[in-house]
Amino acid sequence: MERRPETEATDTRVMIERYLPTIERARAAGVSVRTRLWHKPGSAVDLLAVEPVEQRRLAAVTLDARALGRTVWEKNVELSEDHFAAFPTGIPPEPARMIAASHHVLVAAHGEGPAACSMCPTRPGREICARCCGGGKIHLDHNYREYEPCPGCGGAGFVRCSVCEGAARTRRARVRFVEDRVDTLRYTYVPSMTVALESALDEALAPGDPGALPDCLRFDPRPRATGGPYRGGPAAEPTFHGHRFGDALRRATSAAAGLGGEGQILRQEIATYARPILWLRYKIRGARREVVLSVRASGEPFVFVAPR
Ligand SMILES: [Zn+2]
Ligand SMILES: [Zn+2]
C-alpha cells in the first residue's frame, strides 16, 4: 500500500518531537528537577514547575564521518635488477570502497643500465652480517669466554647483500609512494556553555553505536543562501526546528574538513546529526540554577542541573 505524503510528514514530525526537549514533554515523561536552594530541610524545589527567567533552544552536533585520504611522496632508491624489472608503474587506481592501502610505483629510471651496488663495495654481492658484526662468531648464553659460530651467517661474517640481492649491480630509480588512509570520526560537539553543563552533555550525547541515531535528526550543515531581496547577502546559518548550533557547528565542520589528512581526499562519507538541547536559567529568591534538557541517542530524556 502506498503511503500518503501527509502521513509520512506526520510520522517524521512525531519521530522528531521525541528528540525536541520541552518542559512540557519532560514533565509528561515524569522528569523532575528537584534542587535544594538553601541548606535546610524541606527547601527542595522542582524547577520544572517554576517559570525560568530565560530559555534558549540550542543544539549539539554529532558527526559520524569517514574519509579516505591519499598521500603521495617520492624518493630516489636503489633496487636489485629483479626488483626493478618487477616494479609496478602507472597510477594506482582509486579504491572503490573505504579501504586503506599502500602502493609504490616506479616514476623514472636513472642511468642507462645497472651500476655497481653502493651497499657492498668491500665484498661485492655480500654485506656484513648484522648479528655478529662481521666477526663470524657470537658469545654463548651467559658465558663470555666461549664462542659459537654465528647462526646468522654460518660463521662467514658476511651475508647476501640485501640491496642487490647478491648480484653486486643495481638500478637507481625514482619511486612514488602512495598511501591511502581511512580516518573515522564519531564525536558530539556541544555548543559552548559552562564547563559543568558541557561535560554533562558530552557524556549524555555521546554518539553511541554507529546507526544509533535516527535519520530524522540528520541535517545539512551547509549555510543556506538567503533568498528574496537579500539574495547574495550573507548566508544564513542552518538551524534545526528552531534550535541554534552556536559554535558547535563551526567546530564540527572544521573537524570534518580536516578528516583524511593533508593530501587528496578520495572519498568522504559524512552524516551530521542535530542533538537539540533546551537550556533554562532560573532565579528563585536569590538562588541561581542552570538546567539543560536533552535526549539521549536511545530516546531517553536527559536532564542536568548546575548552580550558576
Ligand atoms: Zn654473522
Ligand atoms: Zn649489493
CSV table of C-alpha atoms and ligand atoms in Angstrom, one decimal:
chain,number,residue,atom,x,y,z
A,1,MET,CA,0.0,0.0,0.0
A,2,GLU,CA,1.3,3.4,-0.9
A,3,ARG,CA,1.6,5.9,1.9
A,4,ARG,CA,0.2,9.3,1.5
A,5,PRO,CA,2.8,12.1,1.8
A,6,GLU,CA,0.8,13.8,4.7
A,7,THR,CA,1.0,10.6,6.8
A,8,GLU,CA,4.8,10.4,6.2
A,9,ALA,CA,5.3,14.0,7.2
A,10,THR,CA,3.2,13.4,10.4
A,11,ASP,CA,5.3,10.3,11.2
A,12,THR,CA,8.6,12.2,10.8
A,13,ARG,CA,7.2,15.1,12.9
A,14,VAL,CA,6.2,12.6,15.7
A,15,MET,CA,9.6,11.0,15.5
A,16,ILE,CA,11.5,14.3,15.7
A,17,GLU,CA,9.3,15.6,18.6
A,18,ARG,CA,10.7,12.8,20.8
A,19,TYR,CA,14.1,14.5,20.3
A,20,LEU,CA,13.0,18.1,20.8
A,21,PRO,CA,13.2,18.8,24.5
A,22,THR,CA,10.5,20.9,26.1
A,23,ILE,CA,9.5,21.5,29.7
A,24,GLU,CA,6.0,20.0,29.0
A,25,ARG,CA,7.4,16.9,27.4
A,26,ALA,CA,9.9,16.4,30.2
A,27,ARG,CA,7.2,16.7,32.8
A,28,ALA,CA,5.0,14.3,30.8
A,29,ALA,CA,7.8,11.8,30.9
A,30,GLY,CA,8.0,12.1,34.7
A,31,VAL,CA,11.2,14.1,34.8
A,32,SER,CA,11.6,16.4,37.7
A,33,VAL,CA,14.5,18.6,38.6
A,34,ARG,CA,14.5,18.8,42.4
A,35,THR,CA,17.1,21.0,43.8
A,36,ARG,CA,17.8,22.4,47.2
A,37,LEU,CA,18.1,26.1,47.2
A,38,TRP,CA,19.2,26.5,50.8
A,39,HIS,CA,21.0,24.3,53.3
A,40,LYS,CA,17.9,23.5,55.3
A,41,PRO,CA,15.4,20.6,55.2
A,42,GLY,CA,12.3,20.9,53.1
A,43,SER,CA,13.8,23.6,50.8
A,44,ALA,CA,13.8,21.4,47.7
A,45,VAL,CA,12.1,22.9,44.7
A,46,ASP,CA,11.1,21.2,41.4
A,47,LEU,CA,12.5,23.6,38.9
A,48,LEU,CA,10.4,22.3,36.0
A,49,ALA,CA,7.3,23.5,37.9
A,50,VAL,CA,8.7,27.1,38.1
A,51,GLU,CA,8.9,29.6,35.3
A,52,PRO,CA,12.6,30.0,34.1
A,53,VAL,CA,13.9,33.6,33.7
A,54,GLU,CA,15.5,32.7,30.4
A,55,GLN,CA,15.4,29.8,28.0
A,56,ARG,CA,17.3,29.1,24.8
A,57,ARG,CA,16.9,26.4,22.2
A,58,LEU,CA,20.4,25.1,21.4
A,59,ALA,CA,21.7,22.0,19.6
A,60,ALA,CA,24.8,20.0,19.7
A,61,VAL,CA,26.2,18.4,16.5
A,62,THR,CA,27.0,14.7,16.3
A,63,LEU,CA,29.4,13.9,13.5
A,64,ASP,CA,29.7,10.4,12.0
A,65,ALA,CA,32.3,10.7,9.4
A,66,ARG,CA,34.8,8.7,7.4
A,67,ALA,CA,37.3,9.9,4.8
A,68,LEU,CA,39.7,8.2,2.6
A,69,GLY,CA,42.8,10.3,2.1
A,70,ARG,CA,45.6,9.7,-0.3
A,71,THR,CA,49.2,10.9,0.5
A,72,VAL,CA,51.8,10.8,-2.2
A,73,TRP,CA,55.6,11.2,-1.9
A,74,GLU,CA,58.6,10.4,-4.0
A,75,LYS,CA,62.1,9.2,-3.2
A,76,ASN,CA,65.3,8.1,-5.0
A,77,VAL,CA,66.0,4.4,-4.4
A,78,GLU,CA,68.5,1.7,-5.3
A,79,LEU,CA,66.9,-1.6,-6.4
A,80,SER,CA,68.1,-5.0,-7.4
A,81,GLU,CA,67.7,-5.7,-11.1
A,82,ASP,CA,65.0,-8.3,-10.4
A,83,HIS,CA,63.1,-5.9,-8.1
A,84,PHE,CA,63.5,-3.2,-10.7
A,85,ALA,CA,62.1,-5.4,-13.5
A,86,ALA,CA,59.1,-6.4,-11.5
A,87,PHE,CA,58.4,-2.9,-10.1
A,88,PRO,CA,54.8,-1.6,-10.8
A,89,THR,CA,54.3,1.5,-12.9
A,90,GLY,CA,51.4,3.9,-13.5
A,91,ILE,CA,48.9,5.4,-11.1
A,92,PRO,CA,47.3,3.1,-8.5
A,93,PRO,CA,43.6,3.0,-9.0
A,94,GLU,CA,41.3,4.8,-6.6
A,95,PRO,CA,39.7,2.3,-4.4
A,96,ALA,CA,36.0,1.6,-4.9
A,97,ARG,CA,35.4,1.4,-1.1
A,98,MET,CA,36.8,2.9,2.1
A,99,ILE,CA,39.9,0.7,2.1
A,100,ALA,CA,43.4,1.6,3.4
A,101,ALA,CA,46.2,0.5,1.1
A,102,SER,CA,49.9,1.3,0.4
A,103,HIS,CA,51.3,1.3,-3.2
A,104,HIS,CA,54.7,2.1,-4.7
A,105,VAL,CA,55.2,2.7,-8.3
A,106,LEU,CA,58.2,3.4,-10.5
A,107,VAL,CA,58.3,7.0,-11.7
A,108,ALA,CA,61.7,7.1,-13.6
A,109,ALA,CA,64.8,5.0,-14.0
A,110,HIS,CA,68.1,6.8,-13.5
A,111,GLY,CA,71.1,5.9,-15.8
A,112,GLU,CA,71.2,3.7,-18.8
A,113,GLY,CA,71.5,0.4,-17.1
A,114,PRO,CA,72.8,-1.3,-13.9
A,115,ALA,CA,75.7,0.2,-11.9
A,116,ALA,CA,77.8,-1.2,-9.1
A,117,CYS,CA,75.8,-1.7,-5.8
A,118,SER,CA,76.7,1.1,-3.3
A,119,MET,CA,75.9,-1.2,-0.4
A,120,CYS,CA,78.6,-3.9,-1.0
A,121,PRO,CA,81.9,-2.2,-2.2
A,122,THR,CA,84.1,-4.3,0.1
A,123,ARG,CA,82.9,-7.8,-0.9
A,124,PRO,CA,80.7,-7.4,-4.0
A,125,GLY,CA,77.3,-9.1,-3.5
A,126,ARG,CA,77.9,-9.6,0.2
A,127,GLU,CA,77.2,-7.4,3.2
A,128,ILE,CA,78.4,-7.6,6.8
A,129,CYS,CA,76.3,-9.8,9.0
A,130,ALA,CA,74.2,-7.7,11.4
A,131,ARG,CA,74.1,-10.4,14.0
A,132,CYS,CA,77.9,-10.9,14.6
A,133,CYS,CA,79.0,-7.6,13.0
A,134,GLY,CA,81.3,-9.5,10.6
A,135,GLY,CA,83.1,-11.5,13.3
A,136,GLY,CA,81.5,-14.8,12.3
A,137,LYS,CA,81.1,-15.9,15.9
A,138,ILE,CA,78.9,-15.0,18.9
A,139,HIS,CA,79.1,-15.5,22.7
A,140,LEU,CA,77.3,-18.5,24.2
A,141,ASP,CA,74.5,-17.5,26.5
A,142,HIS,CA,75.7,-16.4,29.9
A,143,ASN,CA,79.3,-17.3,29.2
A,144,TYR,CA,81.5,-14.6,27.8
A,145,ARG,CA,84.6,-16.8,27.4
A,146,GLU,CA,83.2,-19.3,24.9
A,147,TYR,CA,82.0,-18.6,21.4
A,148,GLU,CA,80.0,-20.4,18.8
A,149,PRO,CA,79.7,-19.8,15.0
A,150,CYS,CA,77.2,-17.1,14.2
A,151,PRO,CA,73.8,-18.7,13.1
A,152,GLY,CA,73.1,-15.6,11.0
A,153,CYS,CA,76.0,-16.1,8.5
A,154,GLY,CA,77.2,-19.7,9.4
A,155,GLY,CA,80.5,-18.2,10.6
A,156,ALA,CA,81.3,-16.4,7.4
A,157,GLY,CA,80.8,-12.9,8.8
A,158,PHE,CA,79.0,-11.9,5.6
A,159,VAL,CA,75.6,-12.5,4.2
A,160,ARG,CA,74.0,-11.9,0.8
A,161,CYS,CA,73.6,-8.1,0.1
A,162,SER,CA,70.0,-7.1,0.8
A,163,VAL,CA,70.1,-4.3,-1.8
A,164,CYS,CA,71.5,-6.0,-4.9
A,165,GLU,CA,70.4,-9.5,-3.8
A,166,GLY,CA,73.9,-10.8,-4.4
A,167,ALA,CA,74.3,-9.5,-8.0
A,168,ALA,CA,76.6,-6.6,-7.0
A,169,ARG,CA,74.8,-4.4,-9.5
A,170,THR,CA,71.7,-2.3,-9.0
A,171,ARG,CA,69.4,0.1,-10.8
A,172,ARG,CA,68.8,3.6,-9.5
A,173,ALA,CA,65.2,4.8,-9.8
A,174,ARG,CA,62.7,7.4,-8.5
A,175,VAL,CA,59.8,5.7,-6.8
A,176,ARG,CA,56.4,7.2,-5.8
A,177,PHE,CA,54.9,6.0,-2.6
A,178,VAL,CA,51.1,6.2,-2.4
A,179,GLU,CA,49.3,5.8,1.0
A,180,ASP,CA,45.5,5.6,1.2
A,181,ARG,CA,44.3,6.0,4.8
A,182,VAL,CA,40.9,5.8,6.3
A,183,ASP,CA,40.1,8.3,9.0
A,184,THR,CA,37.0,8.0,11.1
A,185,LEU,CA,35.4,10.4,13.5
A,186,ARG,CA,32.4,9.9,15.7
A,187,TYR,CA,32.0,12.8,18.1
A,188,THR,CA,29.4,15.1,19.6
A,189,TYR,CA,30.2,18.8,19.6
A,190,VAL,CA,28.4,20.7,22.3
A,191,PRO,CA,27.9,24.4,22.0
A,192,SER,CA,29.9,26.5,24.5
A,193,MET,CA,28.3,26.9,27.9
A,194,THR,CA,29.6,26.4,31.5
A,195,VAL,CA,32.1,23.5,32.0
A,196,ALA,CA,29.7,21.6,34.2
A,197,LEU,CA,26.9,21.7,31.6
A,198,GLU,CA,29.2,20.9,28.7
A,199,SER,CA,30.7,17.9,30.4
A,200,ALA,CA,27.3,16.5,31.4
A,201,LEU,CA,26.1,17.0,27.8
A,202,ASP,CA,29.3,15.4,26.4
A,203,GLU,CA,28.5,12.3,28.3
A,204,ALA,CA,24.8,12.2,27.6
A,205,LEU,CA,25.0,13.0,23.9
A,206,ALA,CA,27.9,10.7,23.0
A,207,PRO,CA,27.3,9.3,19.6
A,208,GLY,CA,26.9,5.7,20.7
A,209,ASP,CA,27.0,2.8,18.3
A,210,PRO,CA,27.0,3.5,14.6
A,211,GLY,CA,23.4,3.8,13.4
A,212,ALA,CA,22.2,4.5,16.9
A,213,LEU,CA,20.8,7.9,15.9
A,214,PRO,CA,17.6,8.2,13.9
A,215,ASP,CA,17.6,9.6,10.4
A,216,CYS,CA,15.1,12.3,11.4
A,217,LEU,CA,18.0,14.1,13.3
A,218,ARG,CA,20.2,14.3,10.2
A,219,PHE,CA,20.6,17.8,8.7
A,220,ASP,CA,22.6,19.6,6.0
A,221,PRO,CA,25.3,21.6,7.8
A,222,ARG,CA,25.9,23.9,4.8
A,223,PRO,CA,24.9,27.6,5.2
A,224,ARG,CA,21.7,28.4,3.3
A,225,ALA,CA,21.8,31.2,0.7
A,226,THR,CA,19.4,34.0,1.8
A,227,GLY,CA,16.5,34.3,-0.6
A,228,GLY,CA,14.3,37.2,-1.7
A,229,PRO,CA,15.6,40.8,-1.8
A,230,TYR,CA,18.6,39.8,0.3
A,231,ARG,CA,19.9,37.2,-2.2
A,232,GLY,CA,23.6,37.5,-2.4
A,233,GLY,CA,23.8,38.6,1.2
A,234,PRO,CA,25.4,36.7,4.0
A,235,ALA,CA,24.4,33.0,4.1
A,236,ALA,CA,22.1,32.0,6.9
A,237,GLU,CA,23.4,29.6,9.5
A,238,PRO,CA,21.3,26.5,9.5
A,239,THR,CA,19.0,25.8,12.5
A,240,PHE,CA,17.2,22.7,13.5
A,241,HIS,CA,13.5,23.1,14.3
A,242,GLY,CA,14.3,26.5,15.9
A,243,HIS,CA,17.4,25.2,17.7
A,244,ARG,CA,20.7,27.0,17.2
A,245,PHE,CA,24.0,25.2,16.9
A,246,GLY,CA,26.2,28.2,18.1
A,247,ASP,CA,29.9,27.4,17.8
A,248,ALA,CA,29.3,23.6,17.8
A,249,LEU,CA,28.6,23.6,14.0
A,250,ARG,CA,31.7,25.5,13.2
A,251,ARG,CA,33.8,23.1,15.3
A,252,ALA,CA,32.2,20.1,13.7
A,253,THR,CA,32.5,21.3,10.1
A,254,SER,CA,36.2,22.2,10.6
A,255,ALA,CA,36.9,18.8,12.1
A,256,ALA,CA,35.1,17.1,9.2
A,257,ALA,CA,37.1,19.2,6.7
A,258,GLY,CA,40.4,18.1,8.4
A,259,LEU,CA,39.5,14.4,8.1
A,260,GLY,CA,41.6,12.4,5.6
A,261,GLY,CA,44.8,14.3,6.2
A,262,GLU,CA,46.7,16.9,4.2
A,263,GLY,CA,46.6,15.0,0.9
A,264,GLN,CA,43.9,14.4,-1.7
A,265,ILE,CA,40.5,13.2,-0.4
A,266,LEU,CA,39.4,10.3,-2.5
A,267,ARG,CA,36.1,9.5,-0.7
A,268,GLN,CA,34.1,11.0,2.1
A,269,GLU,CA,31.0,9.8,4.0
A,270,ILE,CA,29.7,12.3,6.5
A,271,ALA,CA,26.5,12.1,8.4
A,272,THR,CA,25.7,15.2,10.5
A,273,TYR,CA,23.0,14.9,13.3
A,274,ALA,CA,21.4,17.6,15.4
A,275,ARG,CA,21.0,17.0,19.1
A,276,PRO,CA,18.5,19.5,20.4
A,277,ILE,CA,19.1,21.0,23.8
A,278,LEU,CA,16.8,23.2,25.9
A,279,TRP,CA,18.8,25.5,28.2
A,280,LEU,CA,17.0,27.1,31.1
A,281,ARG,CA,18.1,29.7,33.6
A,282,TYR,CA,16.3,30.0,37.0
A,283,LYS,CA,16.4,32.6,39.7
A,284,ILE,CA,14.5,31.8,42.8
A,285,ARG,CA,14.8,34.1,45.8
A,286,GLY,CA,18.4,34.9,45.0
A,287,ALA,CA,19.4,31.3,44.2
A,288,ARG,CA,20.5,30.7,40.6
A,289,ARG,CA,20.4,27.5,38.6
A,290,GLU,CA,21.1,26.4,35.1
A,291,VAL,CA,19.3,23.4,33.6
A,292,VAL,CA,19.8,21.5,30.4
A,293,LEU,CA,17.2,19.2,28.9
A,294,SER,CA,18.1,16.9,26.0
A,295,VAL,CA,17.5,13.4,24.7
A,296,ARG,CA,20.0,10.6,24.6
A,297,ALA,CA,20.6,8.5,21.4
A,298,SER,CA,18.3,5.9,22.9
A,299,GLY,CA,15.4,8.4,23.1
A,300,GLU,CA,15.6,8.6,26.9
A,301,PRO,CA,15.2,12.1,28.3
A,302,PHE,CA,18.2,13.7,29.9
A,303,VAL,CA,18.3,16.4,32.5
A,304,PHE,CA,21.1,18.1,34.3
A,305,VAL,CA,21.1,20.9,36.8
A,306,ALA,CA,24.1,23.1,37.9
A,307,PRO,CA,24.5,26.1,40.1
A,308,ARG,CA,25.1,29.3,38.3
B,1,ZN,ZN,77.1,-13.5,11.5
B,2,ZN,ZN,75.0,-5.1,-3.0
